[in-house]
mmCIF file with all atom_site columns, C-alpha atoms in Angstrom:
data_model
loop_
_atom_site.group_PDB
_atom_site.id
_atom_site.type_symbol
_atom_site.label_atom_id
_atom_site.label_alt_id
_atom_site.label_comp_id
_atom_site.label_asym_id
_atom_site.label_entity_id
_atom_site.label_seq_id
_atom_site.pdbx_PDB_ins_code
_atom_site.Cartn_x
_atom_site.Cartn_y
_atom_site.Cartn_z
_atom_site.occupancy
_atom_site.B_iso_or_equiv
_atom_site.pdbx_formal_charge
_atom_site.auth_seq_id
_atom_site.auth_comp_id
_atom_site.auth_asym_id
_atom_site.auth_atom_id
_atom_site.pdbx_PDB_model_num
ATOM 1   C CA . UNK N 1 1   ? -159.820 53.356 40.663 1.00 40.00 ? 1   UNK N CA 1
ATOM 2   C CA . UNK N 1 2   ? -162.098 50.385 40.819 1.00 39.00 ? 2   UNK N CA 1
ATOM 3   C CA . UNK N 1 3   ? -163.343 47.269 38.849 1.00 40.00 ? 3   UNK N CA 1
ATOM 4   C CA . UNK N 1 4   ? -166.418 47.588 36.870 1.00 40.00 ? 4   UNK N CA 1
ATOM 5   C CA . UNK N 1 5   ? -168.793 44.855 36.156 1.00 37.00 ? 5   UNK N CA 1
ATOM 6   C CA . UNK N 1 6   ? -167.094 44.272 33.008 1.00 42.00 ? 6   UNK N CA 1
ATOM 7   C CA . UNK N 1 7   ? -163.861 44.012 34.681 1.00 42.00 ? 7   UNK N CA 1
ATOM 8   C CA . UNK N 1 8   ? -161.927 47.026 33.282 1.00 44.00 ? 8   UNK N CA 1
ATOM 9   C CA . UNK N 1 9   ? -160.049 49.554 35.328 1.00 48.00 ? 9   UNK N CA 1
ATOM 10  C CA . UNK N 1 10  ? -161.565 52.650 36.452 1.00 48.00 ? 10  UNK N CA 1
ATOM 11  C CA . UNK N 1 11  ? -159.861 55.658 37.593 1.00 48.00 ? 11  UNK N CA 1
ATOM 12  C CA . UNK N 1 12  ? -162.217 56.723 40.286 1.00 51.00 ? 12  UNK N CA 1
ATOM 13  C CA . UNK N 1 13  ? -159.733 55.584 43.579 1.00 51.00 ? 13  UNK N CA 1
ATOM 14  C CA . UNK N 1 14  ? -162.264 55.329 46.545 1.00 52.00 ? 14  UNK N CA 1
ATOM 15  C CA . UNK N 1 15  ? -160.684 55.001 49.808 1.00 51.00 ? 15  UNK N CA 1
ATOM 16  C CA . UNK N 1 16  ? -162.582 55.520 52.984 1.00 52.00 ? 16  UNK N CA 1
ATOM 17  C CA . UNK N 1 17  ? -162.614 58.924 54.862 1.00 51.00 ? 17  UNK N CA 1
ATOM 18  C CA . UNK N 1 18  ? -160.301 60.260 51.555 1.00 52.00 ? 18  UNK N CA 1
ATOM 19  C CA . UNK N 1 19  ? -162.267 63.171 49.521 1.00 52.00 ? 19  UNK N CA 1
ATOM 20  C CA . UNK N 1 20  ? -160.044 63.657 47.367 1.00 50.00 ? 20  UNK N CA 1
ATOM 21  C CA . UNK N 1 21  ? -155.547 62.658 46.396 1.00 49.00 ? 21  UNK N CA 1
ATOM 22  C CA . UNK N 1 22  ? -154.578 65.907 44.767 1.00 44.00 ? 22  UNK N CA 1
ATOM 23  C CA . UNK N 1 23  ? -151.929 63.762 42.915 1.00 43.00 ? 23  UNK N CA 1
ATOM 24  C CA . UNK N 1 24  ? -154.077 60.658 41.182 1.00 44.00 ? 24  UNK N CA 1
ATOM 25  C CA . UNK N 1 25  ? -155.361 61.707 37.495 1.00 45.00 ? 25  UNK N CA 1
ATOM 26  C CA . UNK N 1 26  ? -156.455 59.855 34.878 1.00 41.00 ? 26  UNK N CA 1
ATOM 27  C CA . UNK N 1 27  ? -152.674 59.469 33.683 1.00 45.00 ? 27  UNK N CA 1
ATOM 28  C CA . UNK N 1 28  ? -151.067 56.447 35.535 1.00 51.00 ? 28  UNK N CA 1
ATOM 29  C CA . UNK N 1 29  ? -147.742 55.464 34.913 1.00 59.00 ? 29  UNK N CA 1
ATOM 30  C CA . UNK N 1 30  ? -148.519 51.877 34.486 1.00 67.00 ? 30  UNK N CA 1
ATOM 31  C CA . UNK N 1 31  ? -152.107 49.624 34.847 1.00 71.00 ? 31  UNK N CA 1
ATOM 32  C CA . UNK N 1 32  ? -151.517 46.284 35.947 1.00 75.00 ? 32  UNK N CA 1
ATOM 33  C CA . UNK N 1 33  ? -152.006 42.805 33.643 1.00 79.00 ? 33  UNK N CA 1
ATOM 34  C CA . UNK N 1 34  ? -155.525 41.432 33.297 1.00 80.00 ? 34  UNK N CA 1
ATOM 35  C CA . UNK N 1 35  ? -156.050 37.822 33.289 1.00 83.00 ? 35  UNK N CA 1
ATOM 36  C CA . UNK N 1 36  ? -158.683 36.925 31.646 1.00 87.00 ? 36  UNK N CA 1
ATOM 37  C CA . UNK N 1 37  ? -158.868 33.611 33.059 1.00 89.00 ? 37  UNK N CA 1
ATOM 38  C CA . UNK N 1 38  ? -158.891 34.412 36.741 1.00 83.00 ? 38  UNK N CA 1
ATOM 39  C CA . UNK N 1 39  ? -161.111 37.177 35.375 1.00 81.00 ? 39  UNK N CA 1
ATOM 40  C CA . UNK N 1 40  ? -158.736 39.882 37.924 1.00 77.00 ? 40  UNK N CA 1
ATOM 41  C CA . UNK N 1 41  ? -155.749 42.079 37.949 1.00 77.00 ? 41  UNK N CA 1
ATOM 42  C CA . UNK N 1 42  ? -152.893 40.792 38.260 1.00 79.00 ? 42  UNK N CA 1
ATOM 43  C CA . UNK N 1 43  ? -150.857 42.998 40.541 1.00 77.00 ? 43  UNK N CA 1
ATOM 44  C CA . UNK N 1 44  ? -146.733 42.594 41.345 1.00 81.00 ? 44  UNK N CA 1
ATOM 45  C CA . UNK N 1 45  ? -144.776 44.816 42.299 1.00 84.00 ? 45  UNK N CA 1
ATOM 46  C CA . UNK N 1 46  ? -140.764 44.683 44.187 1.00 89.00 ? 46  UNK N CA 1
ATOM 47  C CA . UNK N 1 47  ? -140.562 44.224 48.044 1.00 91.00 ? 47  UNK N CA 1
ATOM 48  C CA . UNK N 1 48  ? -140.933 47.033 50.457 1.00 92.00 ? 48  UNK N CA 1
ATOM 49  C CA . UNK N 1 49  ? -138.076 45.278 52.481 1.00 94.00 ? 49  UNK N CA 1
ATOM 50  C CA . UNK N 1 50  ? -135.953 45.692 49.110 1.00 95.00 ? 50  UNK N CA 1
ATOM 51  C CA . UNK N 1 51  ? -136.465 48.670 48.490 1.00 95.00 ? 51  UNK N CA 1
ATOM 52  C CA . UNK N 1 52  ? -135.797 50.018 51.731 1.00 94.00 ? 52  UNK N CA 1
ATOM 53  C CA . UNK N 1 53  ? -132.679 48.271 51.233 1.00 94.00 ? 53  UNK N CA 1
ATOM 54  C CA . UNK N 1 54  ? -131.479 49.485 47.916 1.00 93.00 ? 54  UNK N CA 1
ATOM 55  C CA . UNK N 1 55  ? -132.145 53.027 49.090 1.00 92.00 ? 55  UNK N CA 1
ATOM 56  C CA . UNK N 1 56  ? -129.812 52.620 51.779 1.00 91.00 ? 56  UNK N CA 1
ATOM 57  C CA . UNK N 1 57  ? -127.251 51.328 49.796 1.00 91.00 ? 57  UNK N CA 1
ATOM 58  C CA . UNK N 1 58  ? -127.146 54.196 46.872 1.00 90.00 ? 58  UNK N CA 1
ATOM 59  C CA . UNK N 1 59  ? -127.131 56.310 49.782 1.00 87.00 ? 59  UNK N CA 1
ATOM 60  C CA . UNK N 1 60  ? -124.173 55.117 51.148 1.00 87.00 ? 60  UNK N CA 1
ATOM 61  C CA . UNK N 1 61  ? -122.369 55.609 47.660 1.00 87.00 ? 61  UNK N CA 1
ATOM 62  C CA . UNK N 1 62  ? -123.224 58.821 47.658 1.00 84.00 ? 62  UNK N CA 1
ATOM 63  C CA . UNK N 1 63  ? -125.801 60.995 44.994 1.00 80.00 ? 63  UNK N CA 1
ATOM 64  C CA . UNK N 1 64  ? -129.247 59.955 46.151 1.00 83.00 ? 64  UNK N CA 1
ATOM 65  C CA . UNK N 1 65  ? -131.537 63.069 45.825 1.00 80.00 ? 65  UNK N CA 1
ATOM 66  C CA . UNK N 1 66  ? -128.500 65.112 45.486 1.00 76.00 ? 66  UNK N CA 1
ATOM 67  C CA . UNK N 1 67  ? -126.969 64.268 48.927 1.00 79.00 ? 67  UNK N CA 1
ATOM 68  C CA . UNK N 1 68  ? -123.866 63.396 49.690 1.00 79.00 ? 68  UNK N CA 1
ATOM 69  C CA . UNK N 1 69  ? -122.209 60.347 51.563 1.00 84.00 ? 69  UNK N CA 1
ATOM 70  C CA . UNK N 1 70  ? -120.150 62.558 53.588 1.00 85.00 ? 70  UNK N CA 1
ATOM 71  C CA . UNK N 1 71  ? -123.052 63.279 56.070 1.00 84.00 ? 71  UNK N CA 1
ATOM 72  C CA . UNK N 1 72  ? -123.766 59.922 56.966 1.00 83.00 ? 72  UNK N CA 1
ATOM 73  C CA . UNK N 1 73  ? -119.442 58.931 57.355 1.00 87.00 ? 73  UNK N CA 1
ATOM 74  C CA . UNK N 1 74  ? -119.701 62.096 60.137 1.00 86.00 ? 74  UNK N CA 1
ATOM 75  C CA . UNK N 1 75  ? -122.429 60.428 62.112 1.00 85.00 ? 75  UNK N CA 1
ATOM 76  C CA . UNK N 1 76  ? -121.052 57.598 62.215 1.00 86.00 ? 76  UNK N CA 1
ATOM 77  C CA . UNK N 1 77  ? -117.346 58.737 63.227 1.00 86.00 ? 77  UNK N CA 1
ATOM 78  C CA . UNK N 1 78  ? -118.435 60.741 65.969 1.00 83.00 ? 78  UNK N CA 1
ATOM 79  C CA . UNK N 1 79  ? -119.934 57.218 67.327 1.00 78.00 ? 79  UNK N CA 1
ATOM 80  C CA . UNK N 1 80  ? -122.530 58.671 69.110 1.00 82.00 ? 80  UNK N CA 1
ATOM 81  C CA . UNK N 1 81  ? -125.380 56.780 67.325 1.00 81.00 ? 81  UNK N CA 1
ATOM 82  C CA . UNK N 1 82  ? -125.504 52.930 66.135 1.00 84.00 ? 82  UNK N CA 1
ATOM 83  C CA . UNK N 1 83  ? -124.304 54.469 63.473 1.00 81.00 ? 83  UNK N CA 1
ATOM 84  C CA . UNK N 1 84  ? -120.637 52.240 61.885 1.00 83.00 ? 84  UNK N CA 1
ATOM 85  C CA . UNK N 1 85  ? -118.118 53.436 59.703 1.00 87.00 ? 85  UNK N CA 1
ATOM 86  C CA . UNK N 1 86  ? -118.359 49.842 57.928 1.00 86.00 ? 86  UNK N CA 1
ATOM 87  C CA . UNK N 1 87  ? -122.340 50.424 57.888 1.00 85.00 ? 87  UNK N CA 1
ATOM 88  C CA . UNK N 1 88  ? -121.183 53.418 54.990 1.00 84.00 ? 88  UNK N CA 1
ATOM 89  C CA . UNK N 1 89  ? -118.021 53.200 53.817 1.00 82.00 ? 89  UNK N CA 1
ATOM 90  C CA . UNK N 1 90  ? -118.002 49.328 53.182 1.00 80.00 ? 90  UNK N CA 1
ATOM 91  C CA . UNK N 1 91  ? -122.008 49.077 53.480 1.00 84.00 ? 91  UNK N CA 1
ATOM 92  C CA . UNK N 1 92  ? -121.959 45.807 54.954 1.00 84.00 ? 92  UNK N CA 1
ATOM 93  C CA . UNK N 1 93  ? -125.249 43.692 55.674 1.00 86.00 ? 93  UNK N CA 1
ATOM 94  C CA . UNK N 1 94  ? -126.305 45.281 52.488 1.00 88.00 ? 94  UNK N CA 1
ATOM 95  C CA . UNK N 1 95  ? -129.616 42.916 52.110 1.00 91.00 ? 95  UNK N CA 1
ATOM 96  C CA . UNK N 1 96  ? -130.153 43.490 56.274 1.00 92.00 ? 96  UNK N CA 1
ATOM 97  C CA . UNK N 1 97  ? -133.512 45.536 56.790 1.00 93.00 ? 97  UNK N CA 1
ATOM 98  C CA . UNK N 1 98  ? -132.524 46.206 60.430 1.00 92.00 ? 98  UNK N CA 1
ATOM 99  C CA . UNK N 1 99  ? -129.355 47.872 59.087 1.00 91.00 ? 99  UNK N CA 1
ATOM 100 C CA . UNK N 1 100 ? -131.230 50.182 56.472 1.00 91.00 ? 100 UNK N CA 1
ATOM 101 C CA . UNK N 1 101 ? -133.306 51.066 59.395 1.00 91.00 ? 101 UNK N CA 1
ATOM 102 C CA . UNK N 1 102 ? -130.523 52.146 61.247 1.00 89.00 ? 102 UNK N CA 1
ATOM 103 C CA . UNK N 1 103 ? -129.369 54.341 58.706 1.00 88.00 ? 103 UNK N CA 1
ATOM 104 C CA . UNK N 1 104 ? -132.789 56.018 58.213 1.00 88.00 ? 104 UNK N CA 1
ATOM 105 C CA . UNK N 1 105 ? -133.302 56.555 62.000 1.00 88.00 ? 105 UNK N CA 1
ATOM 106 C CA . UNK N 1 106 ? -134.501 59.546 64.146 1.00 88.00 ? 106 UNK N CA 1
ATOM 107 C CA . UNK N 1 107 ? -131.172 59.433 66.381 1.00 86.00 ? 107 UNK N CA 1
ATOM 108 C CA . UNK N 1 108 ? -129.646 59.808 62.600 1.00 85.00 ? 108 UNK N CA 1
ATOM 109 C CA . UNK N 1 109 ? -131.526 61.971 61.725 1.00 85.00 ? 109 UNK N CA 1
ATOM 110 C CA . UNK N 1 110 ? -130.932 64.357 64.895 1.00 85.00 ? 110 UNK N CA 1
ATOM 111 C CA . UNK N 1 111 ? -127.271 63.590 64.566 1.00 84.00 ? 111 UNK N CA 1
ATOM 112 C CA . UNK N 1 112 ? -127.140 64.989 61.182 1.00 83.00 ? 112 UNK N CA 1
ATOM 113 C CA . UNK N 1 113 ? -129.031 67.603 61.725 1.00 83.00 ? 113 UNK N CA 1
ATOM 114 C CA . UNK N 1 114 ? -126.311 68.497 64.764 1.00 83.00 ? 114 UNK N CA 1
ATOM 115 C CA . UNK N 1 115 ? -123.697 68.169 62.568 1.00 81.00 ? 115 UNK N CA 1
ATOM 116 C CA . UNK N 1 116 ? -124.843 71.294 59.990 1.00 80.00 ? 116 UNK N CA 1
ATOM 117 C CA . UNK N 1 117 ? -126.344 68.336 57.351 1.00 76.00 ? 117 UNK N CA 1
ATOM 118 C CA . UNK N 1 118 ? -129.705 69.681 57.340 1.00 68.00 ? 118 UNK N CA 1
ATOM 119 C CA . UNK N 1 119 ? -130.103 68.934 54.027 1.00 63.00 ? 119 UNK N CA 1
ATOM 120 C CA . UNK N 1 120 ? -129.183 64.933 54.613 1.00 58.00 ? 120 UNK N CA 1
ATOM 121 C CA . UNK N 1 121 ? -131.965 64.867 57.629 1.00 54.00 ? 121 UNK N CA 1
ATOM 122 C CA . UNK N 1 122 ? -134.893 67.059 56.366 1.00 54.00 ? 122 UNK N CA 1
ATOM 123 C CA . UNK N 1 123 ? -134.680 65.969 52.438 1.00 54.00 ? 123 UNK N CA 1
ATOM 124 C CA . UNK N 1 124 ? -136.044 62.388 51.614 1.00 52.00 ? 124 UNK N CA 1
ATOM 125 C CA . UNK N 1 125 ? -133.138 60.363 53.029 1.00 66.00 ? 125 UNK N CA 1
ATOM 126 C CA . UNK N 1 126 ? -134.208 60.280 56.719 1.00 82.00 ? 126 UNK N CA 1
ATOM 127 C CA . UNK N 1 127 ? -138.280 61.478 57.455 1.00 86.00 ? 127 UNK N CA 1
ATOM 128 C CA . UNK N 1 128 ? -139.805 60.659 54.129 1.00 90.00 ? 128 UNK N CA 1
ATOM 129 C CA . UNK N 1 129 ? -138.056 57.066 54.469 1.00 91.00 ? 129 UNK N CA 1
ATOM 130 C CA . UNK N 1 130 ? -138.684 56.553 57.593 1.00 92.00 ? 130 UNK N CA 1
ATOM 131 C CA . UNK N 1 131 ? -142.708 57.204 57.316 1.00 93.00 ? 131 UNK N CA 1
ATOM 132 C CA . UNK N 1 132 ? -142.910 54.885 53.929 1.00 93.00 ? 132 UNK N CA 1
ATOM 133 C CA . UNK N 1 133 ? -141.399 51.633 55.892 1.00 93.00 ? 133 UNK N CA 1
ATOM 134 C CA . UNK N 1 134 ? -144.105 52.333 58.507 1.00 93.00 ? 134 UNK N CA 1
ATOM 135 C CA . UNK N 1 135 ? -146.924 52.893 56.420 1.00 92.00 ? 135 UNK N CA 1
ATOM 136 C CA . UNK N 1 136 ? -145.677 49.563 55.046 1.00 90.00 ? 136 UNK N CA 1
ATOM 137 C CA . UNK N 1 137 ? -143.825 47.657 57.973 1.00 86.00 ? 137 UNK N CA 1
ATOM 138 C CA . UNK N 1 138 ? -146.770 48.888 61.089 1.00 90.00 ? 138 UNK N CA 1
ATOM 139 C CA . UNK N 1 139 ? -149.610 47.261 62.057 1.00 91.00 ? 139 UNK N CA 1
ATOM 140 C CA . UNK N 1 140 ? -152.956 48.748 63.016 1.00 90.00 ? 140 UNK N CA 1
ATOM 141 C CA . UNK N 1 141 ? -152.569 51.909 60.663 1.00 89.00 ? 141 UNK N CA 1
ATOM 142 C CA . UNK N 1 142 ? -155.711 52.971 58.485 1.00 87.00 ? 142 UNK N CA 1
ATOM 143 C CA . UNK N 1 143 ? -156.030 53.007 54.765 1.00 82.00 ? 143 UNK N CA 1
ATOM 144 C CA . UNK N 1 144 ? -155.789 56.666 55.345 1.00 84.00 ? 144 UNK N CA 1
ATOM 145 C CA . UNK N 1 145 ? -152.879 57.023 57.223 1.00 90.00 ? 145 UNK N CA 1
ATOM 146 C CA . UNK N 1 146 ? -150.894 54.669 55.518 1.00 89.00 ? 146 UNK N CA 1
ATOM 147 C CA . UNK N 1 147 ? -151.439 56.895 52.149 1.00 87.00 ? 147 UNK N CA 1
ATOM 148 C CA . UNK N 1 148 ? -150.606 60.147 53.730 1.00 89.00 ? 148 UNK N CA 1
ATOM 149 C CA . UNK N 1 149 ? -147.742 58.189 54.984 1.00 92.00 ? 149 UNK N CA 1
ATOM 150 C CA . UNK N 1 150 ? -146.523 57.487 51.801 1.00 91.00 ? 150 UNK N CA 1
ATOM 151 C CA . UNK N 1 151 ? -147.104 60.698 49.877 1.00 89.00 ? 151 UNK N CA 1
ATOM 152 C CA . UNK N 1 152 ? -144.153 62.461 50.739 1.00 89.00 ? 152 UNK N CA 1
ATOM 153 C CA . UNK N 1 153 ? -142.076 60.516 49.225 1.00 90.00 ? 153 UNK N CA 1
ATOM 154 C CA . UNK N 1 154 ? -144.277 59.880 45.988 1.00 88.00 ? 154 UNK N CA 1
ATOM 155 C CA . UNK N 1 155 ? -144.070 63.619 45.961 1.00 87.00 ? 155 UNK N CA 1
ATOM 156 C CA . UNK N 1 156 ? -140.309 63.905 46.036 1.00 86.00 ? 156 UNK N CA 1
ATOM 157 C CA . UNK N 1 157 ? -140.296 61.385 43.410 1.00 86.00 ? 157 UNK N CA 1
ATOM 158 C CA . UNK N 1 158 ? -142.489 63.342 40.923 1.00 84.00 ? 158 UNK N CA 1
ATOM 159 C CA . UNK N 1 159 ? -140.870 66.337 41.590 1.00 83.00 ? 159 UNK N CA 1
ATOM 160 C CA . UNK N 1 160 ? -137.325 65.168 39.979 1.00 78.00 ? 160 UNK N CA 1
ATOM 161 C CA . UNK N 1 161 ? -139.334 63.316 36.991 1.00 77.00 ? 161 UNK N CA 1
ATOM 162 C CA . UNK N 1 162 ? -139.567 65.446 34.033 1.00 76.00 ? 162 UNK N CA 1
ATOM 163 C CA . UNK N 1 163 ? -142.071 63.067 31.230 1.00 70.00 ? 163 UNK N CA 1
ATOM 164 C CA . UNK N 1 164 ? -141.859 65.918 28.840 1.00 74.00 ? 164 UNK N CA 1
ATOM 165 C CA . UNK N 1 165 ? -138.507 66.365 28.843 1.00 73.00 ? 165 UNK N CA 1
ATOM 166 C CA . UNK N 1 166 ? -136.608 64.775 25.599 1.00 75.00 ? 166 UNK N CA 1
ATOM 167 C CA . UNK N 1 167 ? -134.402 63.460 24.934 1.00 77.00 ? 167 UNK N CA 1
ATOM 168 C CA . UNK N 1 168 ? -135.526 61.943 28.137 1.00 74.00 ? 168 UNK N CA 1
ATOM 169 C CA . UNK N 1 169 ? -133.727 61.696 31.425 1.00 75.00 ? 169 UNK N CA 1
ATOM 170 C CA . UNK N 1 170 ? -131.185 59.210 31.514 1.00 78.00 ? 170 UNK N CA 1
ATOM 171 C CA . UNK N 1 171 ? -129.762 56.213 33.867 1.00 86.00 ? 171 UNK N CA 1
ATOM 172 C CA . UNK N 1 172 ? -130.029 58.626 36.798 1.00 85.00 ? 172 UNK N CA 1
ATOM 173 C CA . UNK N 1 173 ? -133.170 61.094 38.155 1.00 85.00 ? 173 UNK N CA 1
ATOM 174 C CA . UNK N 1 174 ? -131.574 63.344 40.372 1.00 82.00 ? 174 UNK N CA 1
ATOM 175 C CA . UNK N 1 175 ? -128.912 60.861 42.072 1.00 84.00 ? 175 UNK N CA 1
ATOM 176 C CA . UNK N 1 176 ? -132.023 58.200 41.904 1.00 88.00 ? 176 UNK N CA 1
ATOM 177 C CA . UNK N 1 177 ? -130.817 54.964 39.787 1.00 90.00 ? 177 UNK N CA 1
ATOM 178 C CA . UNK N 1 178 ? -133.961 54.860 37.291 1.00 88.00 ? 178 UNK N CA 1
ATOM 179 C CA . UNK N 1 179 ? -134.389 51.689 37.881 1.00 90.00 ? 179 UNK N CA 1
ATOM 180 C CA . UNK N 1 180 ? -135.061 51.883 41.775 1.00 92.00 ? 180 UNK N CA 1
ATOM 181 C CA . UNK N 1 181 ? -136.873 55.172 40.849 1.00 90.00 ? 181 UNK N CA 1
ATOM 182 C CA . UNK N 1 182 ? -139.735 53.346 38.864 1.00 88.00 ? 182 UNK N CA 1
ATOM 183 C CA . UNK N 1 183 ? -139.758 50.614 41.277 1.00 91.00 ? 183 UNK N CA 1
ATOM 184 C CA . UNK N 1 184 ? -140.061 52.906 44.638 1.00 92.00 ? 184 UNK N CA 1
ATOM 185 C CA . UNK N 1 185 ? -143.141 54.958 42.373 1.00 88.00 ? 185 UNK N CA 1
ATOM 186 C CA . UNK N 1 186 ? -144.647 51.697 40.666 1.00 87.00 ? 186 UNK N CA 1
ATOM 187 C CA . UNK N 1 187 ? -144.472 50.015 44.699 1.00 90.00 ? 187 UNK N CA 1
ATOM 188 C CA . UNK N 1 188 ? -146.226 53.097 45.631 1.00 88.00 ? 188 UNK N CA 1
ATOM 189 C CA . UNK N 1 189 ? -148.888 53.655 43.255 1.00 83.00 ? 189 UNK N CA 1
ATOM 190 C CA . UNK N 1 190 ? -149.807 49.918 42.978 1.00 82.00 ? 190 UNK N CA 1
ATOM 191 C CA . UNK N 1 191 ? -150.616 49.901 46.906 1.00 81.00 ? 191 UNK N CA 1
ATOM 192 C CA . UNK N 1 192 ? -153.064 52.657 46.417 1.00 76.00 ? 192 UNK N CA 1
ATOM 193 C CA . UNK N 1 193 ? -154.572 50.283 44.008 1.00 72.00 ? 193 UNK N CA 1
ATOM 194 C CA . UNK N 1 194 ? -154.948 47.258 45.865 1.00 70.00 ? 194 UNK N CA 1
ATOM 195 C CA . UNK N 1 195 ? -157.389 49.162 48.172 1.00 64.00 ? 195 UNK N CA 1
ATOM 196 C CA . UNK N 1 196 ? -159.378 49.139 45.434 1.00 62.00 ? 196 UNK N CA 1
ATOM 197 C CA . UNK N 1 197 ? -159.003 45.712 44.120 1.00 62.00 ? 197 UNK N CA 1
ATOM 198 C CA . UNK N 1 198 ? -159.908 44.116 47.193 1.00 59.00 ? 198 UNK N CA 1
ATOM 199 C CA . UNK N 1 199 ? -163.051 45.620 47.625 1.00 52.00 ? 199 UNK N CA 1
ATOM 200 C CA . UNK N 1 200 ? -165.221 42.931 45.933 1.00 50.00 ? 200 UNK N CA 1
ATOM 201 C CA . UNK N 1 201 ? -163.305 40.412 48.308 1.00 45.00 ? 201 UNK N CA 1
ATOM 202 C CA . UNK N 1 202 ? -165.980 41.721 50.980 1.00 41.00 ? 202 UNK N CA 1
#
């Protein structure tokens, strides 16, 4: 995607040392505002630090990509991470990025994993997670990395959507509130295009 002379929206995405993003088309699921004033796109999109915590907190209820609470209450019984019953069953600090960080971690991970919930660990709750904050959250990463970062859990995204499907999927996408579904994907695909955007800044 970039801007043409005449200001409209291309969908040729050019991002250095990247050939080729098997999963950008010509269909996007939204194009951001034009002002004609400014003469630019206007791009917006919800928080990373939000998101991260809203994820954390429909995990700890339970459904989120078909997983189940339970895992997460076992970690943190057997005490051996920084792991807190309160952290799940009372989700406490619910805005605190630190805390949703916690819950996403590698010794969480490992712990589940120990504890026979491979699913929990390996499925988007823990890894995919994990490497979206820090293609958001870590300095000194690439364009490059930072997208192949992220595509995991675009991926895992896409994969529960169904656009074809009618009457059309409902108030939940496989555990996902719809809601933070659209805003995780629309965060996602809206930082590919700001690579773009900013090109004539240079």
């Amino acid at each position: 995607m970039m801007i043409t002379p005449k200001g409209k929206l291309t969908v040729n995405i050019k991002i250095e040392h990247i050939k080729k993003i098997s999963w950008i088309s010509s269909i996007y699921l939204h194009i951001p505002a034009y002002s004609a004033r400014r003469r630019q796109y206007e791009v917006s999109c919800i928080d990373s630090s939000h998101l991260l915590t809203r994820m954390r907190r429909k995990c700890c209820k339970g459904g989120l990509d078909g997983c189940s609470n339970t895992a997460w209450l076992t970690v943190a019984k057997y005490g051996r991470t920084n792991f807190t019953v309160a952290m799940t069953e009372c989700i406490i600090d619910q805005m605190s990025v630190p805390t949703a960080l916690t819950h996403f971690s590698e010794s969480a991970e490992l712990e589940l994993i120990r504890n026979g919930y491979v699913r929990e660990a390996e499925l988007p709750v823990c890894r995919d997670f994990r490497q979206w904050w820090k293609s958001e959250d870590d300095p000194g990463i690439s364009a490059r990395n930072r997208i192949q970062m992220r595509l995991p859990l675009r991926r895992r995204l896409l994969r529960n959507l169904n656009l074809g499907q009618f009457p059309p999927q409902g108030m939940f996408v496989a555990g996902w509130p719809n809601q933070l579904l659209e805003a995780v994907m629309l965060q996602l695909l809206l930082n590919h295009k700001r690579y773009n955007l900013n090109y004539r800044i240079f």
